[in-house]
Amino acid sequence: MSLIKETIDKISPLSQEARDKAKARLDQLTMPHWALGRLMDLAVDMAGMTGQSPPPVERKTIVTMAGDHKVTEEGVSLYPAEVTPQMIGNFVNGGAGVNALSSLTGARVVVVDMGVNADLSAMGDTIIHKKIGMGAANIAKGPAMSREDAVKSIEAGIEIATDLADSTDVFGAGDMGIGNTTPSSSIIAAITGSDPGDITGRGTGLDDDQLKHKVEVIRTILKVNKPDLSDGVDILAKLGGFEIGGIAGLMLGAASMRKPILIDGFISTAGALIAKTIEPKSQDYMISSHLSVEPGHSQMLKALGANPLLDMNMRLGEGAGAALALCLVDAASKTLTKIATFEEAAVSQADK
Amino acid sequence: MSLIKETIDKISPLSQEARDKAKARLDQLTMPHWALGRLMDLAVDMAGMTGQSPPPVERKTIVTMAGDHKVTEEGVSLYPAEVTPQMIGNFVNGGAGVNALSSLTGARVVVVDMGVNADLSAMGDTIIHKKIGMGAANIAKGPAMSREDAVKSIEAGIEIATDLADSTDVFGAGDMGIGNTTPSSSIIAAITGSDPGDITGRGTGLDDDQLKHKVEVIRTILKVNKPDLSDGVDILAKLGGFEIGGIAGLMLGAASMRKPILIDGFISTAGALIAKTIEPKSQDYMISSHLSVEPGHSQMLKALGANPLLDMNMRLGEGAGAALALCLVDAASKTLTKIATFEEAAVSQADK
């Protein structure tokens, strides 16, 4: 049996028992009923995911998946592709946005070479090496990768989830890859049937003419590649990137082990949609961190049925939004562990 | 010269120099320009407030101002007034929502008796004693307090800000007081001319009939009390509560010492509007934490020109929203202190 099949077979429904246990405690806290709103909803959801109330949240891992994209040949990004390996160095040295925001909750940042167009073997064990190829092919001219490589990239994500599970209570999924808003926009346009003009954004800072050009490139990509929308692996093979496959695999893997996983921004959500297409149940284990500035992101989250926790005008990727949302995960946990009930605190209840 | 006058005379404009210094660093960070969006805006704002870049944020104090309201005689709250002192005990014992969320960032919670209808002298130095009276009078029948007591409550808030300033980098302003959404709704209805039906909420959990009754009570309050809308002290005296005055004073005091202060939810924003009416410059030092479920809150924030950081369906008060938003204050600070510039990290910049 393939690793993907084996993994999705292990994804169970949420634990209603743990959800009920969490809710029963939260109903009794010394405050007007459910006065901490979405923090309490999140606490209940995480109880359901983990099967435990309170859910464990102590050990947090942001996995930042990196890959390159030869579609940058079409002039869809302002940054040269050399930035991908340079930023990996920055992550490892702790100098990037995701590192700064992970320090808020003590989350660990793990960087994966899924398909960077540079030899990173000299980086040794400072990163995880899962390179499937030297960047995804130019999707304006054909598929991103073979079906076999699409399967491999998802399996690599599953393996990482499995390897990190023993030291992780909550995952976050991030990305790094110059040019990767273009495959992500293509994925959302294909899945929702949206016009590329409505869901394509400025990525790392395109001007009006550059944006117009990027929209045309995405129209071309959709004409050249016609993925089978019922087949997540095919969508990934046609439109994806290796890091997007890695993220999808990480999400399937996390779900199979009952670990909550925070979706970051636009690229991470494209990975989540691939995972959901492969196995809808995986969605129950995903938490949407924030609404990105990228115009297609709200459509993506709608397709995923997810309601983002934060709206901070962010568009960094890397897992930075997931790292910030981990503060809210900690806050949700504390509603279950740090607040007294009416009985414990001898406070009078509402007159019903 | 009165303490209020003396305090507002000390409120300076934001430091453009510190804002520029923060912006210059953020412009150079290893990421697409301003990719951390509102966190970066907040970092610049706090630099302007404190006159320092990076702004100090280490020492955080949430001040929870407590007071009672005899308007509860009109049946506007589900909870008995005895809950106010019971909850003060809960704050002191660390068992309330504000304590749990303050623990996320190591913020201290300081509780003040501004006008609780119970003798709290036995609590000694576990709380700050500034009692102006045994609860505000029933505003459905006349003013909440004398003009003299309104001045006293604002001055008490200023004194607390001054006393805590040496050990505080960032303040948060919270409230506790059974019945205090009614004066707050009355304040926002008076200031914006909104119909009470549009801005009155369920407070701690009223049903439809109870809500309808509360709206009628607020109509009566506005007929009985006709505050001079150009005079913040008069608005407080006619419609307020002692804790709302304390919050207004805390905000004026914080602003006078260049300390950022987080507004919490509905009641705290009523205090902020009183402070702004007394001295518009004070507004520059306020940060809006979150959008409350109370329907009048968005109108209040509009009147204040504030854009809340979070929208979590919360309606607790206590300073809990401010405590949660302190995570974002820490995050904003880290954008200035923990992220490498392109030059520092030797990462290539965008092709412009």
Coordinates of N, CA and C in Angstrom, one line a residue, chain A residues 30-39 78-80 82-83 86-87 90 94-97 100-101 103-104 204 309-316 318 320 324 327-328 330-331 334 338-340 342 345-351, chain B residues 30-39 78-80 82-83 86-87 90 94-97 100-101 103-104 204 309-316 318 320 324 327-328 330-331 334 338-340 342 345-351:
Chain A
T30 N -15.5 31.5 35.1 CA -15.9 32.7 35.8 C -15.9 33.9 34.8
M31 N -17.0 33.9 33.9 CA -17.1 35.0 32.9 C -18.5 34.8 32.3
P32 N -19.0 35.8 31.6 CA -20.2 35.6 30.9 C -20.0 34.4 29.9
H33 N -21.1 33.7 29.5 CA -20.9 32.5 28.8 C -20.2 32.7 27.4
W34 N -19.1 32.0 27.3 CA -18.3 32.0 26.0 C -17.8 33.4 25.7
A35 N -17.4 34.1 26.7 CA -17.0 35.5 26.5 C -15.6 35.6 25.9
L36 N -14.9 34.5 25.8 CA -13.6 34.6 25.1 C -13.7 34.0 23.6
G37 N -15.0 33.9 23.2 CA -15.3 33.7 21.8 C -14.5 32.7 21.0
R38 N -13.7 33.2 20.1 CA -13.0 32.3 19.2 C -11.8 31.6 19.9
L39 N -11.3 32.2 20.9 CA -10.3 31.4 21.7 C -10.9 30.1 22.2
L78 N 9.8 39.8 -8.8 CA 10.9 40.8 -8.8 C 12.2 40.3 -8.3
Y79 N 12.1 39.2 -7.5 CA 13.3 38.8 -6.8 C 14.0 37.7 -7.7
P80 N 15.4 37.7 -7.7 CA 16.1 36.6 -8.4 C 16.0 35.3 -7.6
E82 N 18.1 33.3 -6.8 CA 19.2 33.1 -5.8 C 18.7 33.4 -4.4
V83 N 17.6 34.2 -4.3 CA 17.1 34.5 -3.0 C 16.6 33.3 -2.2
Q86 N 19.5 31.9 -0.4 CA 20.0 32.9 0.6 C 19.1 33.0 1.8
M87 N 17.8 32.9 1.5 CA 16.8 33.0 2.6 C 16.9 31.7 3.5
N90 N 19.4 32.4 5.9 CA 18.8 33.4 6.9 C 17.9 32.7 7.9
G94 N 18.6 32.2 12.0 CA 17.6 32.8 12.9 C 17.3 34.3 12.6
G95 N 17.6 34.7 11.4 CA 17.4 36.2 11.1 C 16.2 36.5 10.3
A96 N 15.3 35.6 10.0 CA 14.1 35.9 9.1 C 12.9 36.2 10.0
G97 N 11.9 36.6 9.3 CA 10.6 36.9 10.0 C 10.0 35.8 10.7
A100 N 11.8 35.3 14.0 CA 11.4 36.4 15.0 C 10.1 36.1 15.6
L101 N 9.1 35.7 14.8 CA 7.8 35.5 15.3 C 7.7 34.1 16.0
S103 N 9.9 33.0 18.0 CA 10.4 33.2 19.3 C 9.4 33.7 20.3
L104 N 8.2 34.2 19.8 CA 7.2 34.6 20.7 C 6.7 33.4 21.6
T204 N 5.5 39.6 -4.3 CA 6.5 40.3 -3.5 C 6.6 41.8 -3.9
L309 N -7.7 33.3 11.8 CA -7.7 33.9 13.1 C -7.3 35.4 13.1
L310 N -6.4 35.7 12.2 CA -5.8 37.0 12.2 C -6.0 37.7 10.8
D311 N -6.0 39.0 10.8 CA -6.0 39.8 9.6 C -5.1 41.0 9.8
M312 N -3.8 40.8 9.5 CA -2.8 41.8 9.8 C -2.1 42.4 8.6
N313 N -2.7 42.3 7.4 CA -2.1 42.8 6.2 C -0.7 42.2 6.0
M314 N -0.6 40.9 6.3 CA 0.7 40.2 6.1 C 0.8 39.5 4.8
R315 N 1.9 39.3 4.2 CA 2.1 38.6 3.0 C 3.5 38.1 2.9
L316 N 4.0 37.5 4.0 CA 5.4 37.1 4.0 C 5.6 35.6 3.6
E318 N 6.8 31.9 4.7 CA 7.8 31.4 5.5 C 7.2 30.6 6.7
A320 N 5.5 32.6 8.8 CA 5.4 33.7 9.8 C 4.0 33.9 10.4
L324 N 2.9 33.6 14.3 CA 2.1 34.6 15.1 C 0.8 34.0 15.6
C327 N 0.5 32.2 19.1 CA 0.2 33.0 20.3 C -1.3 32.7 20.7
L328 N -2.1 32.7 19.6 CA -3.6 32.4 19.9 C -3.8 31.0 20.3
D330 N -1.7 29.2 22.1 CA -1.4 29.2 23.5 C -2.5 29.9 24.3
A331 N -3.1 31.0 23.8 CA -4.1 31.6 24.5 C -5.4 30.7 24.7
K334 N -4.8 28.2 27.3 CA -4.9 28.8 28.7 C -6.4 29.0 29.1
K338 N -6.1 27.8 32.8 CA -5.7 28.8 33.7 C -6.8 29.6 34.3
I339 N -8.1 29.3 33.9 CA -9.2 30.1 34.4 C -10.1 29.3 35.3
A340 N -10.4 29.9 36.4 CA -11.2 29.2 37.5 C -12.7 29.1 37.0
F342 N -16.8 29.0 38.2 CA -17.6 29.6 39.2 C -17.5 28.9 40.5
A345 N -13.9 29.4 42.1 CA -13.6 30.7 42.6 C -14.7 31.3 43.5
A346 N -15.8 30.5 43.8 CA -16.9 30.9 44.6 C -17.5 32.3 44.1
V347 N -17.7 32.3 42.8 CA -18.3 33.5 42.2 C -19.8 33.2 41.8
S348 N -20.7 34.1 42.1 CA -22.1 33.9 41.8 C -22.4 33.9 40.3
Q349 N -23.3 33.0 39.9 CA -23.6 32.9 38.5 C -24.8 33.8 38.0
A350 N -25.0 33.8 36.7 CA -26.0 34.7 36.2 C -27.4 34.1 36.6
D351 N -28.3 35.1 36.7 CA -29.7 34.8 37.1 C -30.4 34.4 35.8
Chain B
T30 N 14.9 41.6 5.5 CA 15.0 40.5 4.5 C 13.6 39.9 4.3
M31 N 12.8 40.7 3.5 CA 11.4 40.2 3.1 C 10.9 41.2 2.1
P32 N 9.9 40.8 1.4 CA 9.2 41.8 0.5 C 8.8 43.0 1.3
H33 N 8.8 44.2 0.7 CA 8.6 45.4 1.5 C 7.3 45.4 2.3
W34 N 7.5 45.7 3.6 CA 6.4 45.8 4.6 C 5.5 44.5 4.6
A35 N 6.2 43.4 4.4 CA 5.4 42.1 4.3 C 4.8 41.7 5.7
L36 N 5.2 42.3 6.8 CA 4.6 42.0 8.0 C 3.5 43.0 8.4
G37 N 3.1 43.8 7.4 CA 1.9 44.7 7.5 C 1.7 45.4 8.8
R38 N 0.6 45.1 9.4 CA 0.2 45.8 10.6 C 1.1 45.7 11.8
L39 N 1.9 44.6 11.8 CA 2.9 44.5 12.9 C 3.9 45.6 12.7
L78 N -27.8 40.5 34.0 CA -28.2 39.2 34.5 C -27.5 38.9 35.8
Y79 N -26.3 39.5 36.0 CA -25.5 39.1 37.2 C -25.8 40.0 38.4
P80 N -25.8 39.4 39.6 CA -26.0 40.3 40.8 C -24.7 41.1 41.0
E82 N -23.1 41.6 43.5 CA -22.1 41.0 44.4 C -20.9 40.3 43.6
V83 N -21.2 40.1 42.3 CA -20.1 39.5 41.4 C -18.9 40.5 41.3
Q86 N -16.6 39.7 44.1 CA -16.2 38.3 44.0 C -15.1 38.2 42.8
M87 N -15.4 38.9 41.7 CA -14.4 38.8 40.6 C -13.1 39.5 41.0
N90 N -11.1 37.0 42.5 CA -10.7 36.1 41.5 C -9.5 36.6 40.7
G94 N -5.6 35.2 40.7 CA -5.0 34.8 39.4 C -5.9 33.9 38.6
G95 N -7.2 33.8 38.9 CA -8.1 32.8 38.3 C -9.0 33.3 37.2
A96 N -8.9 34.6 36.8 CA -9.8 35.2 35.8 C -9.2 35.1 34.4
G97 N -10.0 35.5 33.4 CA -9.6 35.5 32.0 C -8.4 36.4 31.8
A100 N -5.2 34.8 32.9 CA -4.7 33.7 32.0 C -4.1 34.3 30.8
L101 N -4.7 35.3 30.2 CA -4.1 35.9 29.0 C -2.9 36.8 29.3
S103 N -0.7 36.1 31.3 CA 0.4 35.1 31.5 C 1.1 34.9 30.1
L104 N 0.5 35.1 29.0 CA 1.1 34.9 27.7 C 2.3 35.7 27.5
T204 N -23.7 40.8 29.3 CA -23.3 39.5 29.7 C -24.3 38.4 29.3
L309 N -6.8 45.6 16.4 CA -5.9 44.6 16.0 C -6.5 43.2 15.8
L310 N -7.4 42.9 16.7 CA -8.0 41.5 16.7 C -9.5 41.6 16.6
D311 N -10.0 40.5 16.1 CA -11.5 40.3 16.0 C -11.8 38.9 16.4
M312 N -12.0 38.6 17.6 CA -12.0 37.2 18.1 C -13.4 36.9 18.8
N313 N -14.4 37.7 18.5 CA -15.7 37.5 19.1 C -15.7 37.5 20.7
M314 N -14.8 38.3 21.2 CA -14.7 38.4 22.6 C -15.5 39.5 23.2
R315 N -16.0 39.3 24.4 CA -16.8 40.3 25.1 C -16.6 40.2 26.6
L316 N -15.4 40.0 27.1 CA -15.2 39.8 28.5 C -14.9 41.0 29.3
E318 N -12.4 43.2 31.5 CA -11.3 42.9 32.5 C -9.9 43.4 32.0
A320 N -8.9 41.7 29.2 CA -8.5 40.4 28.6 C -8.1 40.6 27.1
L324 N -4.4 39.9 25.4 CA -4.2 39.1 24.2 C -3.4 39.9 23.2
C327 N 0.5 40.2 22.9 CA 1.3 39.3 22.0 C 1.6 40.0 20.7
L328 N 0.7 40.8 20.2 CA 1.0 41.5 18.9 C 2.0 42.6 19.2
D330 N 4.4 42.5 21.4 CA 5.7 41.8 21.4 C 6.1 41.5 20.0
A331 N 5.2 41.0 19.2 CA 5.5 40.7 17.8 C 6.0 41.9 17.0
K334 N 9.5 42.7 17.9 CA 10.5 41.8 17.4 C 10.8 42.0 15.9
K338 N 14.6 41.5 15.9 CA 15.0 40.2 15.7 C 15.2 39.8 14.2
I339 N 14.9 40.7 13.3 CA 15.0 40.3 11.9 C 16.2 41.0 11.2
A340 N 16.9 40.2 10.4 CA 18.1 40.8 9.8 C 17.7 41.6 8.6
F342 N 18.7 43.1 4.6 CA 19.3 42.5 3.5 C 20.9 42.5 3.6
A345 N 22.2 40.0 6.3 CA 22.1 38.6 6.0 C 22.7 38.3 4.6
A346 N 23.2 39.3 3.9 CA 23.7 39.1 2.5 C 22.7 38.4 1.6
V347 N 21.5 38.9 1.6 CA 20.4 38.4 0.8 C 20.2 39.5 -0.4
S348 N 20.0 39.0 -1.6 CA 19.8 39.9 -2.7 C 18.4 40.6 -2.6
Q349 N 18.4 41.8 -3.1 CA 17.2 42.6 -3.0 C 16.4 42.5 -4.3
A350 N 15.2 43.0 -4.3 CA 14.3 43.0 -5.4 C 14.9 43.8 -6.6
D351 N 14.6 43.4 -7.8 CA 15.0 44.1 -9.0 C 13.9 45.1 -9.2

